[in-house]
XYZ file of C-alpha atoms in Angstrom:
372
model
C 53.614 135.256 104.171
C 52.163 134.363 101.013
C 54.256 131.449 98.635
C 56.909 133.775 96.653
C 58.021 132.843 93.658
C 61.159 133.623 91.402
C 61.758 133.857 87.728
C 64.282 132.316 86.113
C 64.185 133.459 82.308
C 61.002 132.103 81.128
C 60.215 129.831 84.433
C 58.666 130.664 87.574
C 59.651 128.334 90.473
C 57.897 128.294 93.747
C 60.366 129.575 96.598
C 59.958 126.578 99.989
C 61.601 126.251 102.979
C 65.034 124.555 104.862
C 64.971 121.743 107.046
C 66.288 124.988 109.991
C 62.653 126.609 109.081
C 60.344 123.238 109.403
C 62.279 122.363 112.788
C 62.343 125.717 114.332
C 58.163 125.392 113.693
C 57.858 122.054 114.506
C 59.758 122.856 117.955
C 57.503 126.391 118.650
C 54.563 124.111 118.010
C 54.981 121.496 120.664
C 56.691 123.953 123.191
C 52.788 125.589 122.894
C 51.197 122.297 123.049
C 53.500 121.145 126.223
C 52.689 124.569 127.776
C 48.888 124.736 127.418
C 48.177 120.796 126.762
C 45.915 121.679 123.655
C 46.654 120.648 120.272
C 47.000 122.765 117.520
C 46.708 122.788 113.608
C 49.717 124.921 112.211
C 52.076 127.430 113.891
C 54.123 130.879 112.869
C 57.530 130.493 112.543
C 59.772 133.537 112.394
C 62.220 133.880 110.072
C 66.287 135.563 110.629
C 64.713 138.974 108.460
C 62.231 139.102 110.915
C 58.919 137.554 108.429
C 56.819 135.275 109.839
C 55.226 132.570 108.468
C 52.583 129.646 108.638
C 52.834 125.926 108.138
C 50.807 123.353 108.958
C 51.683 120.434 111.135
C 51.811 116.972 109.408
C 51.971 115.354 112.662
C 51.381 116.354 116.556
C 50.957 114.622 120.019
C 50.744 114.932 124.143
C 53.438 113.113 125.560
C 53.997 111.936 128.897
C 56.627 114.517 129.592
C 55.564 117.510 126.591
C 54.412 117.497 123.244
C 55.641 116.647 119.757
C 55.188 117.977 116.372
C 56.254 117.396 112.806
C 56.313 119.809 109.685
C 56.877 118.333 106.145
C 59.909 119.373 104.315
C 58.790 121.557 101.515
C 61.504 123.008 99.044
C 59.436 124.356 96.876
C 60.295 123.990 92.926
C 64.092 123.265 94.374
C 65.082 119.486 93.290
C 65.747 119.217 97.259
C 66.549 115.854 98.198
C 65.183 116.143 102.257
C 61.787 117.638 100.434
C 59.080 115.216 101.900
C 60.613 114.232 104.855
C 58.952 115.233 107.889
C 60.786 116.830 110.617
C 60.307 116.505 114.198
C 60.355 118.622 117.344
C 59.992 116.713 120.760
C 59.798 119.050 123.365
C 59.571 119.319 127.331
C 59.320 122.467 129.073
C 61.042 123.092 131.892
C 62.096 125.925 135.005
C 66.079 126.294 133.785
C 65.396 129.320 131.797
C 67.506 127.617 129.404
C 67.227 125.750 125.721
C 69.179 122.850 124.986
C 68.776 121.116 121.694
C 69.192 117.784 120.699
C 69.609 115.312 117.972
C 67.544 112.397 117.746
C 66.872 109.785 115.054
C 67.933 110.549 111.823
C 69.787 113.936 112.627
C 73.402 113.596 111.766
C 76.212 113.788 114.352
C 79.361 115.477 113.581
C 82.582 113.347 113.968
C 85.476 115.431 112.360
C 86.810 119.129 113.235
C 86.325 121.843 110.768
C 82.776 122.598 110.277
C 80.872 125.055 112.136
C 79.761 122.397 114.518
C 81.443 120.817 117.687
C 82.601 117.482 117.305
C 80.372 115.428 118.864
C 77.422 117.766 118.613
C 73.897 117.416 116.496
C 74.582 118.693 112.738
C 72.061 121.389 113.460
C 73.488 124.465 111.798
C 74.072 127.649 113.509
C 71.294 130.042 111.883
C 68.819 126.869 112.543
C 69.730 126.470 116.516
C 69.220 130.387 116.374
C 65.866 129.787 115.017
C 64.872 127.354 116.731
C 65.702 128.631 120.027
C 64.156 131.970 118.785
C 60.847 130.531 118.200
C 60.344 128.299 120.976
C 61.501 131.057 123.014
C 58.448 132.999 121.885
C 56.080 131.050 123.679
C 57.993 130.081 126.612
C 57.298 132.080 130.407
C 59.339 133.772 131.373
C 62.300 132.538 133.474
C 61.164 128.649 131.648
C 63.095 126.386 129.581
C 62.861 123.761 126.978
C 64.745 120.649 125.748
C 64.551 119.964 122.191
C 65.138 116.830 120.556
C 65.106 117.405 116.880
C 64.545 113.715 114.922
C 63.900 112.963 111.101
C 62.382 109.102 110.282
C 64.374 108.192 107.498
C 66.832 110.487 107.227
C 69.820 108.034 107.866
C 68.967 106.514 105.006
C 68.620 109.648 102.784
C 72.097 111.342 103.984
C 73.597 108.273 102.313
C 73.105 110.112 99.073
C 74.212 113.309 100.471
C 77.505 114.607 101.251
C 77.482 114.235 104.966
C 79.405 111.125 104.889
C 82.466 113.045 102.707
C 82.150 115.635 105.717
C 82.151 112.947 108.804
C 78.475 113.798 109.525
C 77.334 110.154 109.979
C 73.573 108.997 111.459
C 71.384 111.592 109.880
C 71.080 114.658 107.602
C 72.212 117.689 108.617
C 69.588 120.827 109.853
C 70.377 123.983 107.256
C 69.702 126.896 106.051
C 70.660 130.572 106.032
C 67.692 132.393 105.550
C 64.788 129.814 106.331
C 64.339 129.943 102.560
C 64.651 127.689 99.589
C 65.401 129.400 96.425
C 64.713 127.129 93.959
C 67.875 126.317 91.035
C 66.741 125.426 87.908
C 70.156 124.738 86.318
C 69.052 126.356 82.666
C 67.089 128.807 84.106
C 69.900 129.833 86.122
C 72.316 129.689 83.477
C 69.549 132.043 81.225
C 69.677 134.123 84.083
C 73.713 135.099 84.467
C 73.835 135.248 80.473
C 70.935 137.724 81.113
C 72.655 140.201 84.118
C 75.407 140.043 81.904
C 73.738 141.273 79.036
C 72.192 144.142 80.660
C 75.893 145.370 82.579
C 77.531 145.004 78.727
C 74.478 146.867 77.152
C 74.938 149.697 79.440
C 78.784 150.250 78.010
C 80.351 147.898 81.053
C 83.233 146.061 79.809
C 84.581 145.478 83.215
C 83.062 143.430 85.808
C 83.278 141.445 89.116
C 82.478 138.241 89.456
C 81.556 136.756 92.937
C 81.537 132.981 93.182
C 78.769 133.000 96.121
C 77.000 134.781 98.974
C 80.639 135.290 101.469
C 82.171 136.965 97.591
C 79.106 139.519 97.828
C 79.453 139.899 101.059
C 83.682 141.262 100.988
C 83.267 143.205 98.130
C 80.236 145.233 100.362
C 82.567 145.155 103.029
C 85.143 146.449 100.554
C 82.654 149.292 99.602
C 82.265 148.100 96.019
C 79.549 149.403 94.141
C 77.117 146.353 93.635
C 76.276 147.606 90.266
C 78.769 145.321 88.054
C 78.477 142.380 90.454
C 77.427 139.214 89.688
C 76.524 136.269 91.780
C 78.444 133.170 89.209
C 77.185 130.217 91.575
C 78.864 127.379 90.494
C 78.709 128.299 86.656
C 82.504 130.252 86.256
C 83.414 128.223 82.973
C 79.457 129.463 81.419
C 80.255 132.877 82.691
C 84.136 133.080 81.329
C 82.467 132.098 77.997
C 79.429 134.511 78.443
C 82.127 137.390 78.644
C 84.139 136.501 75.686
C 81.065 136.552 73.270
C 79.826 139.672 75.325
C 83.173 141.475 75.008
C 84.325 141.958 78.771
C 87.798 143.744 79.096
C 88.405 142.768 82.711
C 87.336 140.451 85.572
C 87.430 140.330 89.197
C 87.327 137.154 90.608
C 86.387 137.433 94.342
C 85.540 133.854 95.929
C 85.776 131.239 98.935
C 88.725 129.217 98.843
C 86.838 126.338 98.692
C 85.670 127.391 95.340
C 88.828 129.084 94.345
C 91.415 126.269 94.834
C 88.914 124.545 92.328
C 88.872 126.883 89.320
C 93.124 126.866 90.295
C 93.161 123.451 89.334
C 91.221 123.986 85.863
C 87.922 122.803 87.207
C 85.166 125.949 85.481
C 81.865 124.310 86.782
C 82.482 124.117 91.174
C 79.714 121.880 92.153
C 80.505 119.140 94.035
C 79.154 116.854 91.766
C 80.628 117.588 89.077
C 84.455 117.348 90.537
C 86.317 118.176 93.682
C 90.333 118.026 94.304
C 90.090 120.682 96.901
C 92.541 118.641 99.495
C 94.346 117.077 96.364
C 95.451 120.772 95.063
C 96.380 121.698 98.564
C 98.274 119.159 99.260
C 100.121 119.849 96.498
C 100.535 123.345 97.170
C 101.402 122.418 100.612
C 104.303 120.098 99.456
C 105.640 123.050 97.278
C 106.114 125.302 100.075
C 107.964 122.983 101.789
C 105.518 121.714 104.318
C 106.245 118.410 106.068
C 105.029 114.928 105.361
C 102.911 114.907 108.528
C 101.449 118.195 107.490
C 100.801 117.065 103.925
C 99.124 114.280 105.048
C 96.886 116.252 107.916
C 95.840 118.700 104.919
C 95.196 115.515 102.395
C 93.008 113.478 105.473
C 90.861 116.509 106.412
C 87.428 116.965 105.093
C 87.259 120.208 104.553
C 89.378 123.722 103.420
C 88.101 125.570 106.460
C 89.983 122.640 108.332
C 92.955 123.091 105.737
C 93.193 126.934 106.556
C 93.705 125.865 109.937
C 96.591 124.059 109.434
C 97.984 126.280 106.389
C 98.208 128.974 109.050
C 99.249 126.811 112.472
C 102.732 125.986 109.704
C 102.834 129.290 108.234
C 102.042 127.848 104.843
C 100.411 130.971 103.785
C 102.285 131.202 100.473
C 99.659 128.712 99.705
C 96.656 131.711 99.282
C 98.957 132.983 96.712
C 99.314 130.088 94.600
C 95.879 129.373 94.734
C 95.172 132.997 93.418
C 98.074 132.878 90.490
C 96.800 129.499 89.245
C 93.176 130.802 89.086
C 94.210 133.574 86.781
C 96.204 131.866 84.959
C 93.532 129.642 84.480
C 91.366 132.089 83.462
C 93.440 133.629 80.735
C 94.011 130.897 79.655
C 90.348 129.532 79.053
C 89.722 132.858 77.615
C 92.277 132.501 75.310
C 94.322 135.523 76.872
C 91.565 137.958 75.635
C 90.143 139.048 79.376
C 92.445 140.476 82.033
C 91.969 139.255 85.631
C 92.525 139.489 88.986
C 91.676 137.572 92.059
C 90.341 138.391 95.669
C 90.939 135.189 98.173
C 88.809 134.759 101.772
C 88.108 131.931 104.049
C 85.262 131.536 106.227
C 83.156 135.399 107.368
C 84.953 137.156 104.000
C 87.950 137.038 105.763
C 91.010 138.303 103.390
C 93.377 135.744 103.122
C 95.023 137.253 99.541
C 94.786 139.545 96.934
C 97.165 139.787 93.643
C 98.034 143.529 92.499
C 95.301 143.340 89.265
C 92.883 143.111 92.080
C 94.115 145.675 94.204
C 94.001 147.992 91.075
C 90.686 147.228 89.931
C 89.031 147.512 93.632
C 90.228 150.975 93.892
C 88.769 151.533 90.538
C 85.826 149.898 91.201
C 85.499 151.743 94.600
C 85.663 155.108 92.468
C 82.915 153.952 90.462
């Protein structure tokens, strides 16, 4: 695989890869050298679409017990803040016919519940302990096994200006990525972008359209059968994009998004990125009290880190009225930044696109939409 490359209006940025790509190769890499005692130069890692592709090796060694090997963190043209670091495999090969992975220095260890990691376990994601156990499983005997102790020097020290700490992910940086791949966001060029897709739905005569706050929003309106032809992918951008549709004169709007994002634009915040603001626990908890939950349960929702932990305890006290708040609010919030002049509706999931609510404008406009 060649580098890719993607346009964003006038600017082409260089596509690179996650911290789950460079540690899946760096772990296929020394299971080869602790299996044939040899060193090599660079390895081919494959990818979750099936690609392959080459990096080199900034570092590699024999050990006593295995091998170890390092790729670079490269995220392309992305403003990446791991991009440098080098990421290490340690590996020993072994008869279990099993892979266990580890976290070593500068891996982050997860301390609270509600991520998609154990308590107590490595912050290696799941798509990256797929990967990696993919790959080193490619080289492997069969009927052998591997341990694999992921480490990054100097990532403690750089997951101090990450989010980690917020999450209870303390020691390290956390292992990512989805796809293997780093798409790079130019924040202008992105913005350039939407205005664009916009442009060319409104230019065809489309005056209503959906608007999907990120990748699980795609994914339930595919699941829904929705025609992806009037989708758009907002990002984090809702209050650009509400303004976008006034001047481009959109009728109507779906709204289909993660709660995490939704609860924000419900309390009047149009631009979702974490740096910019987040109240996610602060809206809940007042949503919570409204529906009449307990102190104790007001107080678990307002302590925990994140809303896929929240969910958990919305629906353990029946607190489900809360989805529908969240959902009126949003539109209301909507309308009301467009000055009343775009109708809305809103489609609520949690974590996998699961539904979690839907208000009637939506339920009309996804049968029209599924028409379409």
């Amino acid at each position: 695989m060649t580098e890719e490359y993607i346009r964003f209006g006038n600017k082409k940025l260089r596509k690179g890869f996650t911290t789950g790509t460079s540690a899946a190769g760096a772990a296929k890499a020394a299971a080869a050298m602790a299996l044939t005692g040899k060193l090599i130069d660079s390895v081919e890692i494959a990818l979750p679409d099936g690609r392959m592709i080459s990096r080199p090796l900034s570092q590699r060694e024999l050990t006593a017990k295995g091998a170890k090997a390092a790729i670079t963190k490269d995220g392309g043209d992305d403003p990446d803040i791991t991009t440098g670091l080098d990421i290490f495999a340690e590996v020993t090969v072994d008869d279990t016919g099993e892979i266990k992975l580890l976290g070593g220095e500068g891996v982050g260890r997860v301390t609270l519940k509600g991520l998609k990691i154990p308590v107590g376990e490595a912050a290696i994601n799941p798509v990256p302990r797929s990967m990696i156990r993919q790959n080193v499983r490619a080289v492997l005997p069969e009927g052998y096994g591997a341990s694999v102790t992921i480490s990054v020097p100097g990532g403690e020290e750089i997951a101090k200006r990450t989010f980690n700490p917020r999450l209870g992910i303390v020691g390290g940086i956390s292992i990512l990525g989805s796809t293997g791949i780093v798409n790079p966001m130019s924040e202008d060029a992105l913005k350039e972008s939407l205005s664009l897709e916009l442009k060319i739905l409104t230019s065809k005569g489309y005056d209503e359209i959906i608007f999907a706050f990120g990748n699980y929003g795609l994914q339930y309106l595919k699941d829904a059968g929705i025609p992806n032809d009037r989708v758009i992918k907002t990002s984090n951008y809702i209050g650009f994009m509400l303004e976008e549709a006034m001047d481009q004169g959109v009728k109507r709007v779906l709204l289909s998004g993660h709660i995490g994002k939704m609860v924000k634009v419900a309390g009047g915040i149009f631009n979702t990125h974490s740096r910019k603001a987040d109240c996610r626990m602060e809206i809940l908890t007042a949503y919570a009290a409204l529906e009449g939950a307990s102190q104790e349960t007001i107080m678990e929702i307002y302590e925990g880190k994140t809303t896929t932990a929240a969910v958990e305890v919305i629906e353990r006290e029946h607190l489900t009225g809360i989805y529908q708040r969240i959902v009126n609010n949003a539109v209301r919030r909507c309308q009301n930044y467009t000055y009343q002049e775009i109708e809305f509706g809103a489609v609520l999931f949690g974590d996998e696109s699961r539904l979690l609510y839907m208000d009637e404008k939506a339920k009309e406009f996804i049968k029209e939409f599924q028409k379409k």
